[in-house]
């Protein structure tokens, strides 16, 4: 819809109330921006929101919306003429005076579902954009090439002194590390690669993992990400950021789980499907998509809706029956993941019909019990 909803969760967390709605007409009129996505609260009191295009869905109209502390449209963050072709997620590291943003694609393309031809037509991104922080000057564009198609979620390490981070590239299913070089510029390299699976009974002969979301534990020891199509969630030890080590993996859905018509093939021609557990008698629908880690690092929550047009294309049952949220228990000492058999939130039983759960967030502070999705 292009609206920004401001919800009051402080007065009564169990009954949040609508505080204000920022209408898309106001955003377009004052900034020319549309399709708002990622929001961050700034130290100045402003709220900064990345936008993915203009009102007509053209990617070249993207940029960053600023709302003031009263949630009024204030303007654009980036300097005039410093807007790249595509936009999506962003993260900043103030001690290095740098913000880095990623690039999904043109809304006119992705809102219609995924079409591989749109990648060939140049309607999807492959760059990281390096800005000066907080003044909004575009300093550098990192071309990730064919190994970095559709870079989505972007994360710096939490340690504010560190000059390194990662971006998950969905289509090529690579986790790319970005870092500052000795001359002060920024560079990148592939840190983790998820190989596509050879499959039968699918739209293509090979299926990418499709990394859609990832996060880093608060102590910067572990990195977690979800492969929405393959159906697995992975945990990597990143104490050596240049050489991540796989230490945990669970299958919680996906297109190749047992009972699916799609089967994966090994190099010697044998077929296989993943073992996906039922949770409280429920067969898991869709694939793992958004993830959120408890502040103590011991519980990883997972939802399974990506974007309704893509859900309908790849997991039609998800739209028909609604999504769900799972809990994965984490070994924070040596690494390791295990699906919790006692936790299942079913969004298919909502009063107004099946719902699609997406991103999750913990409130600020030291709370480790409440989570919002």
PDB file of N, CA and C in Angstrom, residues 144 183 192 227 314 338 358 369 372:
ATOM      1  N   UNK A 144      28.714  -6.677  -7.402  1.00  0.00           N
ATOM      2  CA  UNK A 144      28.902  -8.044  -6.913  1.00  0.00           C
ATOM      3  C   UNK A 144      28.952  -9.063  -8.044  1.00  0.00           C
ATOM      4  N   UNK A 183      43.279   1.384   1.968  1.00  0.00           N
ATOM      5  CA  UNK A 183      43.218   2.753   1.432  1.00  0.00           C
ATOM      6  C   UNK A 183      41.911   3.474   1.788  1.00  0.00           C
ATOM      7  N   UNK A 192      30.373 -17.465   1.936  1.00  0.00           N
ATOM      8  CA  UNK A 192      29.640 -18.729   2.011  1.00  0.00           C
ATOM      9  C   UNK A 192      28.887 -18.902   0.706  1.00  0.00           C
ATOM     10  N   UNK A 227      17.356 -20.603   3.790  1.00  0.00           N
ATOM     11  CA  UNK A 227      17.212 -20.916   2.369  1.00  0.00           C
ATOM     12  C   UNK A 227      15.724 -21.180   2.106  1.00  0.00           C
ATOM     13  N   UNK A 314       5.399 -19.836  -5.588  1.00  0.00           N
ATOM     14  CA  UNK A 314       6.222 -20.980  -5.197  1.00  0.00           C
ATOM     15  C   UNK A 314       5.573 -21.867  -4.131  1.00  0.00           C
ATOM     16  N   UNK A 338      18.196 -27.185  16.775  1.00  0.00           N
ATOM     17  CA  UNK A 338      17.205 -28.233  16.958  1.00  0.00           C
ATOM     18  C   UNK A 338      15.817 -27.604  17.002  1.00  0.00           C
ATOM     19  N   UNK A 358       5.598 -12.250   8.537  1.00  0.00           N
ATOM     20  CA  UNK A 358       6.832 -11.864   7.853  1.00  0.00           C
ATOM     21  C   UNK A 358       7.909 -11.548   8.886  1.00  0.00           C
ATOM     22  N   UNK A 369      11.699 -11.823  26.155  1.00  0.00           N
ATOM     23  CA  UNK A 369      10.503 -12.661  26.103  1.00  0.00           C
ATOM     24  C   UNK A 369       9.500 -12.234  25.050  1.00  0.00           C
ATOM     25  N   UNK A 372       7.559  -9.517  18.301  1.00  0.00           N
ATOM     26  CA  UNK A 372       6.485  -9.023  17.442  1.00  0.00           C
ATOM     27  C   UNK A 372       6.717  -9.517  16.024  1.00  0.00           C
TER      28      UNK A 372
END
